[in-house]
Coordinates of C-alpha atoms and ligand atoms in Angstrom, one line a residue:
E1 CA 14.6 26.7 -4.6
Y2 CA 15.2 23.0 -5.5
N3 CA 14.1 23.8 -9.0
I4 CA 11.2 21.7 -8.6
V5 CA 8.8 22.5 -11.6
R6 CA 5.7 21.2 -13.0
P7 CA 6.4 18.2 -15.5
K8 CA 5.5 19.4 -19.1
G9 CA 2.2 17.8 -20.4
Y10 CA 2.0 15.4 -17.4
T11 CA -0.2 15.9 -14.4
V12 CA 0.3 14.6 -10.9
S13 CA -2.3 15.0 -8.2
Y14 CA -1.7 14.7 -4.5
H15 CA -4.7 13.8 -2.3
A16 CA -4.5 14.1 1.5
T17 CA -6.4 15.4 4.5
P18 CA -4.9 16.6 7.9
E19 CA -8.0 15.1 9.6
M20 CA -6.6 11.4 9.5
E21 CA -3.5 12.2 11.4
K22 CA -5.3 13.2 14.5
H23 CA -6.5 9.7 15.1
H24 CA -4.6 7.2 17.3
F25 CA -4.7 3.4 17.5
G26 CA -3.3 3.5 21.0
Q27 CA 0.1 4.2 22.8
T28 CA 1.8 0.7 21.7
H29 CA 0.1 -0.1 18.4
P30 CA 2.5 0.0 15.5
M31 CA 0.2 1.9 13.2
K32 CA 0.9 5.6 13.6
P33 CA -1.2 7.8 11.5
W34 CA 1.1 10.7 12.4
R35 CA 3.5 9.3 9.7
L36 CA 1.5 10.9 7.1
T37 CA 2.1 14.3 8.7
L38 CA 5.8 13.6 8.6
T39 CA 5.5 12.5 4.9
K40 CA 3.6 15.5 4.0
S41 CA 6.1 18.0 5.7
L42 CA 9.0 16.3 4.0
V43 CA 7.3 16.5 0.6
T44 CA 6.6 20.3 1.4
S45 CA 10.2 21.0 2.6
Y46 CA 11.5 19.8 -0.9
G47 CA 8.9 22.3 -2.5
M48 CA 7.3 19.3 -4.4
P49 CA 3.5 20.7 -4.0
F50 CA 4.5 23.4 -6.7
A51 CA 4.8 20.6 -9.2
M52 CA 1.4 18.8 -8.5
D53 CA -2.2 19.6 -8.1
N54 CA -2.9 19.3 -4.4
Y55 CA -6.5 18.3 -3.0
V56 CA -7.7 18.3 0.5
T57 CA -10.2 15.2 0.5
R58 CA -13.5 14.9 2.0
E59 CA -14.9 12.0 3.8
A60 CA -16.2 9.0 1.7
T61 CA -20.1 8.7 2.0
Y62 CA -21.9 5.6 3.4
E63 CA -23.0 4.7 -0.1
E64 CA -19.4 4.9 -1.3
L65 CA -18.2 2.5 1.3
N66 CA -21.3 0.4 0.7
T67 CA -20.2 -0.3 -2.9
F68 CA -17.9 -3.0 -1.3
H69 CA -18.5 -3.4 2.3
S70 CA -21.8 -4.9 3.7
S71 CA -24.5 -2.5 5.3
D72 CA -24.4 -4.5 8.6
Y73 CA -20.6 -4.2 8.9
L74 CA -20.7 -0.4 8.1
D75 CA -23.7 0.1 10.5
Y76 CA -21.7 -1.5 13.4
L77 CA -18.6 0.3 12.5
I78 CA -20.4 3.8 12.8
T79 CA -21.7 3.0 16.2
A80 CA -18.7 1.1 17.4
A81 CA -17.4 2.8 20.6
P82 CA -14.0 2.5 22.3
E83 CA -13.5 0.5 25.3
D84 CA -14.7 3.3 28.0
Q85 CA -17.9 3.8 26.1
P86 CA -21.2 1.8 26.7
R87 CA -21.4 -1.3 24.5
D88 CA -24.1 -2.7 22.4
I89 CA -25.7 -4.9 25.1
E90 CA -28.1 -6.5 22.8
N91 CA -25.2 -7.9 20.4
P92 CA -22.2 -8.5 22.3
D93 CA -20.9 -10.9 19.9
K94 CA -20.7 -8.6 17.0
E95 CA -17.3 -7.3 17.6
V96 CA -16.0 -10.9 17.3
K97 CA -18.1 -11.3 14.2
Y98 CA -16.4 -8.2 12.5
N99 CA -13.0 -8.8 14.1
L100 CA -13.1 -5.5 15.8
G101 CA -11.9 -4.3 19.2
G102 CA -8.9 -6.8 19.3
S103 CA -5.3 -5.6 19.5
D104 CA -4.9 -5.5 15.9
C105 CA -8.0 -3.6 15.0
P106 CA -8.9 -1.7 18.1
L107 CA -12.0 0.6 18.4
F108 CA -10.9 4.1 19.0
H109 CA -12.4 7.5 19.1
G110 CA -13.4 8.8 15.7
L111 CA -12.7 5.5 14.0
Y112 CA -15.4 5.8 11.3
N113 CA -14.1 9.3 10.6
Y114 CA -10.6 7.7 10.1
C115 CA -11.9 5.1 7.9
S116 CA -14.0 7.4 5.6
M117 CA -11.1 9.8 5.3
S118 CA -8.8 7.2 4.0
A119 CA -11.3 5.9 1.7
G120 CA -12.2 9.5 0.5
V121 CA -8.5 10.0 -0.4
S122 CA -8.3 7.0 -2.5
L123 CA -11.6 7.4 -4.2
D124 CA -10.7 11.2 -5.1
A125 CA -7.4 9.8 -6.6
A126 CA -9.1 7.2 -8.7
R127 CA -11.6 9.7 -10.0
K128 CA -8.8 12.1 -11.1
I129 CA -7.5 9.1 -13.1
T130 CA -11.0 8.1 -14.6
S131 CA -11.7 11.8 -15.6
N132 CA -8.3 12.0 -17.2
Q133 CA -7.3 14.8 -15.1
S134 CA -4.2 13.2 -13.6
D135 CA -1.6 10.8 -15.1
I136 CA -0.4 9.7 -11.5
A137 CA -2.7 10.2 -8.6
I138 CA -1.0 9.9 -5.1
A139 CA -3.1 8.6 -2.0
W140 CA -0.7 7.9 0.8
A141 CA -3.4 7.8 3.4
G142 CA -4.9 4.7 1.6
G143 CA -3.4 1.2 0.8
L144 CA -5.4 -0.6 3.7
H145 CA -5.3 -3.9 1.6
H146 CA -6.5 -6.5 4.3
A147 CA -10.0 -5.2 5.0
K148 CA -12.7 -7.6 4.0
R149 CA -16.4 -7.0 2.8
Y150 CA -17.8 -7.6 6.3
E151 CA -14.6 -7.8 8.5
A152 CA -11.6 -5.7 9.7
S153 CA -8.3 -7.3 9.5
G154 CA -4.6 -6.4 10.2
F155 CA -4.9 -2.7 11.1
C156 CA -7.5 -2.3 8.2
Y157 CA -11.2 -1.6 8.5
I158 CA -12.3 -0.3 5.2
N159 CA -10.6 -1.5 1.8
D160 CA -10.0 1.8 0.2
I161 CA -8.0 -0.1 -2.7
V162 CA -11.0 -2.1 -3.7
L163 CA -13.3 1.0 -3.6
A164 CA -10.8 2.9 -5.9
I165 CA -10.4 -0.2 -8.1
L166 CA -14.0 -0.4 -8.5
Q167 CA -14.2 3.1 -9.6
L168 CA -11.3 2.7 -12.0
L169 CA -13.3 -0.4 -13.6
R170 CA -16.1 2.1 -14.6
T171 CA -13.9 3.5 -17.4
H172 CA -11.0 1.0 -17.6
P173 CA -11.2 -2.6 -19.2
R174 CA -8.3 -4.0 -17.2
V175 CA -6.7 -3.0 -14.0
L176 CA -3.3 -4.3 -12.6
Y177 CA -3.0 -4.2 -8.8
I178 CA 0.6 -4.4 -7.6
D179 CA 1.3 -4.6 -3.9
I180 CA 5.0 -4.2 -2.4
D181 CA 3.7 -3.9 1.3
V182 CA 5.7 -6.8 3.1
H183 CA 2.3 -8.3 3.9
H184 CA 0.2 -10.3 1.4
G185 CA -2.6 -8.0 -0.2
D186 CA -5.1 -10.7 0.7
G187 CA -8.3 -8.4 0.9
V188 CA -7.7 -7.0 -2.6
E189 CA -7.0 -10.4 -4.1
E190 CA -10.2 -12.0 -2.5
A191 CA -12.4 -9.0 -3.6
F192 CA -11.4 -9.5 -7.5
F193 CA -10.8 -13.3 -7.1
S194 CA -13.5 -14.2 -9.8
T195 CA -12.9 -11.5 -12.5
D196 CA -10.2 -11.2 -15.4
R197 CA -10.8 -7.5 -15.4
V198 CA -8.5 -7.1 -12.3
M199 CA -5.0 -8.9 -12.1
T200 CA -3.6 -8.8 -8.6
V201 CA 0.0 -9.2 -7.8
S202 CA 1.6 -9.2 -4.3
F203 CA 5.3 -9.3 -3.1
H204 CA 5.4 -10.4 0.5
K205 CA 7.1 -12.2 3.2
Y206 CA 5.7 -15.7 3.3
H207 CA 5.8 -17.9 6.3
P208 CA 2.4 -19.1 7.1
E209 CA 3.1 -20.3 10.7
T210 CA 4.7 -17.2 11.8
F211 CA 3.8 -14.2 9.5
F212 CA 0.6 -12.4 8.9
P213 CA -1.8 -13.1 7.2
G214 CA -0.2 -16.5 6.2
T215 CA -2.0 -16.7 2.8
G216 CA -0.2 -15.9 -0.8
A217 CA 1.6 -19.0 -1.7
L218 CA 3.4 -19.2 -5.2
E219 CA 0.7 -21.7 -6.3
D220 CA -2.2 -19.7 -5.3
N221 CA -3.2 -18.2 -8.7
G222 CA -7.0 -17.6 -8.3
P223 CA -9.8 -20.1 -8.7
K224 CA -8.8 -23.5 -9.5
S225 CA -11.7 -24.0 -12.0
E226 CA -10.6 -23.0 -15.7
H227 CA -14.2 -21.9 -16.3
N228 CA -13.9 -19.3 -13.8
P229 CA -12.7 -15.9 -15.6
G230 CA -10.5 -15.1 -12.6
A231 CA -8.4 -18.2 -12.9
H232 CA -4.8 -17.3 -13.3
H233 CA -5.3 -13.7 -12.5
A234 CA -3.9 -13.7 -8.9
I235 CA 0.0 -13.7 -8.9
N236 CA 1.8 -14.2 -5.6
V237 CA 5.6 -13.7 -5.0
P238 CA 6.4 -15.3 -1.6
L239 CA 9.7 -14.2 -0.3
Q240 CA 11.9 -14.8 2.8
D241 CA 13.7 -12.5 5.2
G242 CA 16.5 -10.3 4.0
I243 CA 15.8 -9.6 0.2
T244 CA 18.1 -7.0 -1.1
D245 CA 17.4 -4.1 -3.5
A246 CA 19.1 -5.9 -6.5
Q247 CA 17.2 -9.1 -6.2
Y248 CA 13.8 -7.2 -5.5
E249 CA 14.3 -4.8 -8.6
W250 CA 15.2 -8.0 -10.7
L251 CA 12.1 -9.9 -9.6
F252 CA 9.7 -6.9 -9.9
E253 CA 10.8 -5.8 -13.5
S254 CA 10.9 -9.6 -14.7
I255 CA 7.4 -10.2 -13.3
I256 CA 5.8 -6.8 -13.9
G257 CA 7.3 -6.5 -17.4
A258 CA 6.0 -9.8 -18.5
I259 CA 2.4 -9.2 -17.0
N260 CA 2.4 -5.8 -18.8
E261 CA 3.2 -7.5 -22.1
R262 CA 0.7 -10.2 -21.6
Y263 CA -2.1 -8.7 -19.7
R264 CA -1.9 -5.1 -21.2
P265 CA -3.5 -3.3 -18.3
S266 CA -5.1 0.1 -19.1
V267 CA -4.4 1.5 -15.5
I268 CA -2.1 0.5 -12.6
A269 CA -3.1 0.5 -8.9
L270 CA 0.3 0.4 -7.0
Q271 CA 0.2 -0.2 -3.3
C272 CA 3.6 1.0 -1.8
G273 CA 3.4 -0.2 1.8
A274 CA 6.7 1.0 3.3
D275 CA 7.0 -1.9 5.8
S276 CA 9.2 -3.6 3.2
L277 CA 12.0 -1.3 3.9
A278 CA 15.0 -2.3 6.0
G279 CA 14.7 -1.4 9.6
D280 CA 10.9 -1.4 9.7
R281 CA 9.4 -2.3 13.1
L282 CA 7.2 -5.3 11.6
G283 CA 9.0 -5.9 8.3
R284 CA 11.8 -8.3 7.6
F285 CA 13.2 -7.3 4.2
N286 CA 16.5 -5.2 3.5
L287 CA 15.2 -2.9 0.9
R288 CA 16.5 0.7 0.9
V289 CA 14.6 3.7 -0.2
E290 CA 16.2 3.5 -3.6
G291 CA 15.0 0.0 -4.2
H292 CA 11.4 0.6 -3.1
G293 CA 11.3 3.6 -5.2
A294 CA 12.6 1.7 -8.3
C295 CA 9.2 -0.2 -8.5
V296 CA 7.3 3.1 -8.6
R297 CA 9.9 4.4 -11.3
Y298 CA 9.5 1.2 -13.5
C299 CA 5.6 1.4 -13.1
K300 CA 5.8 5.1 -14.3
S301 CA 8.1 4.1 -17.2
L302 CA 5.2 1.8 -18.6
G303 CA 3.3 5.0 -19.5
I304 CA 0.0 3.8 -18.1
P305 CA -2.0 6.0 -15.8
M306 CA -1.6 5.1 -12.1
V307 CA -3.0 5.4 -8.6
V308 CA -0.3 5.0 -5.9
F309 CA -1.5 4.1 -2.5
G310 CA 0.3 4.0 0.9
G311 CA -0.2 1.1 3.2
G312 CA 2.0 -0.3 6.0
G313 CA 5.2 1.2 7.3
Y314 CA 6.0 1.3 11.0
T315 CA 9.2 3.3 11.3
P316 CA 7.8 6.7 10.6
R317 CA 10.9 8.5 9.5
N318 CA 11.7 5.8 6.7
V319 CA 8.0 5.9 5.7
A320 CA 8.3 9.7 5.1
R321 CA 11.6 9.2 3.2
A322 CA 10.3 6.5 0.9
W323 CA 7.0 8.3 0.0
A324 CA 8.6 11.8 -0.3
Y325 CA 11.2 10.0 -2.6
E326 CA 8.5 8.4 -4.6
T327 CA 6.5 11.6 -4.9
S328 CA 9.6 13.0 -6.5
I329 CA 9.7 10.1 -8.9
A330 CA 6.1 10.8 -9.9
I331 CA 6.8 14.4 -10.7
G332 CA 10.2 13.5 -12.5
A333 CA 12.3 15.4 -9.9
D334 CA 14.1 12.3 -8.5
D335 CA 17.3 13.3 -10.3
R336 CA 17.1 17.0 -8.7
I337 CA 16.1 16.5 -5.3
P338 CA 19.1 16.8 -2.7
E339 CA 20.0 13.8 -0.6
T340 CA 20.2 15.8 2.5
I341 CA 16.9 16.4 4.3
P342 CA 16.1 20.2 4.0
E343 CA 17.5 22.4 6.6
H344 CA 14.2 24.1 7.3
A345 CA 12.2 20.7 7.5
P346 CA 9.9 20.7 10.5
W347 CA 10.6 17.4 12.6
R348 CA 14.0 17.3 11.0
E349 CA 15.3 15.9 14.4
H350 CA 13.3 12.6 13.7
F351 CA 15.4 11.7 10.8
I352 CA 18.3 10.5 12.9
H353 CA 20.5 10.4 9.8
E354 CA 20.2 13.5 7.7
T355 CA 20.0 11.7 4.5
L356 CA 17.0 10.7 2.2
F357 CA 18.9 7.4 1.6
P358 CA 20.0 5.7 4.8
T359 CA 22.5 2.8 4.3
L360 CA 21.4 -0.6 5.6
E361 CA 23.8 0.0 8.6
Q362 CA 22.1 3.2 9.3
S363 CA 18.6 1.7 9.0
M364 CA 19.3 -1.2 11.6
H365 CA 22.1 -2.3 13.9
E366 CA 22.6 -5.5 12.0
P367 CA 21.4 -6.2 8.4
R368 CA 19.2 -9.1 8.4
H369 CA 20.5 -12.5 7.1
N370 CA 19.3 -12.9 3.4
R371 CA 17.3 -16.2 3.2
N372 CA 16.3 -15.7 -0.5
S373 CA 18.6 -18.0 -3.0
E374 CA 19.0 -17.0 -6.5
K375 CA 17.7 -20.4 -7.5
R376 CA 14.5 -19.9 -5.7
L377 CA 14.0 -16.5 -7.2
R378 CA 14.5 -17.9 -10.7
E379 CA 11.9 -20.6 -9.9
I380 CA 9.4 -18.0 -8.8
V381 CA 9.7 -16.0 -12.1
T382 CA 9.4 -19.2 -14.2
H383 CA 6.3 -20.1 -12.4
V384 CA 4.8 -16.6 -13.0
H385 CA 5.8 -16.8 -16.7
E386 CA 3.9 -20.1 -16.9
Q387 CA 0.8 -18.7 -15.4
L388 CA 0.8 -15.9 -17.9
R389 CA 0.5 -18.5 -20.7
F390 CA -3.0 -19.1 -19.6
V391 CA -3.8 -15.4 -19.6
A392 CA -5.7 -14.5 -22.9
Ligands
TV7_401 C1 -1.3 -2.9 6.1 N1 1.8 -8.0 13.4 C2 -0.9 -4.4 8.1 C3 -0.2 -5.4 8.7 C4 -0.9 -6.1 9.9 C5 -0.2 -7.0 10.6 C6 0.5 -7.9 13.5 C7 1.2 -6.8 15.1 C8 1.2 -6.0 16.3 C9 0.1 -5.5 16.9 C10 0.0 -4.8 18.0 C11 1.2 -4.6 18.7 C12 2.3 -5.7 17.1 C13 4.7 -5.8 17.3 C14 2.3 -7.3 14.4 C15 -1.8 -12.9 15.0 C16 -1.7 -11.8 15.9 C17 -0.5 -11.6 16.6 C18 -1.4 -8.6 18.6 C19 -0.2 -8.2 19.6 N2 2.3 -5.0 18.3 C20 -0.4 -3.9 6.6 C21 -1.1 -7.8 11.7 C22 -0.3 -8.8 12.4 C23 -1.1 -4.1 18.5 N3 -1.3 -9.7 13.2 O1 -0.2 -5.0 5.8 C24 -1.3 -3.4 19.7 O2 3.5 -6.4 16.6 O3 0.1 -11.3 13.4 C25 -1.0 -10.7 13.7 C26 -2.0 -11.5 14.6 C27 -2.9 -11.6 16.9 C28 -2.8 -10.2 17.6 N4 -1.3 -9.9 18.1 C29 -0.3 -10.1 17.2 O4 0.9 -3.3 6.9 C30 -1.4 -1.6 6.8 N5 0.1 -7.3 14.6 C31 1.1 -3.7 19.8 C32 -0.1 -3.2 20.3
CA402 CA1 2.5 -7.3 -0.6
ZN403 ZN1 2.2 -4.4 5.7

């Protein structure tokens, strides 16, 4: 009814599973897997599934998770039980070792299932790209960029992005990883620190003393040794509170445009964490749904196959808005979808304002003060251009 049609000669695949959404991190925990239900329902209300190949994903296998994560961490994750269950009395310090069971990464019922589902979604998406069956593959359930080889971190237990990029590397010579989550994509950067086959770029709030995870300074560009192939292949864009759409879009296009020309990636992996939106419970930026989506549109315009992942996002109604809008960009229907949330959308009452594009005033009571000077943003772009001179 919205005239959403399949794009000609262009395939978008949507990978999801209703399984993940059943899991809970705990009453007060900011991560709400239910936001994926809200996203899917908004995408469906707009009729977008007609324009895509839709897949229900299976769990990733132990062997698949093991392509990045260590066996002892996975073995512990499988048996890890929530607080009210018997503990592993022989190894009481393993939870500390793996950073599990704290308030950020709690042990909850069905944790292993939740993790292997998220990884399964991202792996399926990556495989649609390596088999040339999709031009854009969407994995909103993925994007858990902080997980390490043998450690959980920042709400992330399994690094589905690393697993997906390892898959892409089987057929692609160079992968460009872009991360617009408000947090630094430290786990992905670390995993590909010593290779020139993956360039990682993260835009994030940077304030080491007060904002998680505290890494990702402008000068951190990979190994310091010029003999290491990974040198100059990590790009960090440290930002302060209150950045606007106009500033972010300018930065994004200046930086990604230059990287694309110099590095010539054959595929893009784009993490679309929605906690960079205005009014996010954990975020600090003043981005609107349009500004966030402009990054997806720009990447699509480069004409390279792409996997898009979810990530953070702690105000569920805005997460659903951004990811539904970005799905419409992927299928080329962004100029056609109505701005008003469909009348028949389930959960419509959750969208306090009935628009897909809330204004800053609608997103938060008082827009955050913008602490990013034009001068500093120009310095950042200059620094990145200088790094790229070292890239062959
Ligand atoms: C990708 N910020 C993940 C982002 C991970 C951020 C953090 C919380 C938080 C956790 C809670 C909670 C919270 C209101 C916010 C140093 C600490 C301070 C826990 C209270 N409320 C992504 C991780 C970050 C858990 N962690 O990039 C249960 O905020 O700053 C920290 C670490 C120690 C632990 N405490 C916070 O978006 C998906 N955590 C309420 C209940
Ligand atoms: Ca980021
Ligand atoms: Zn985040």
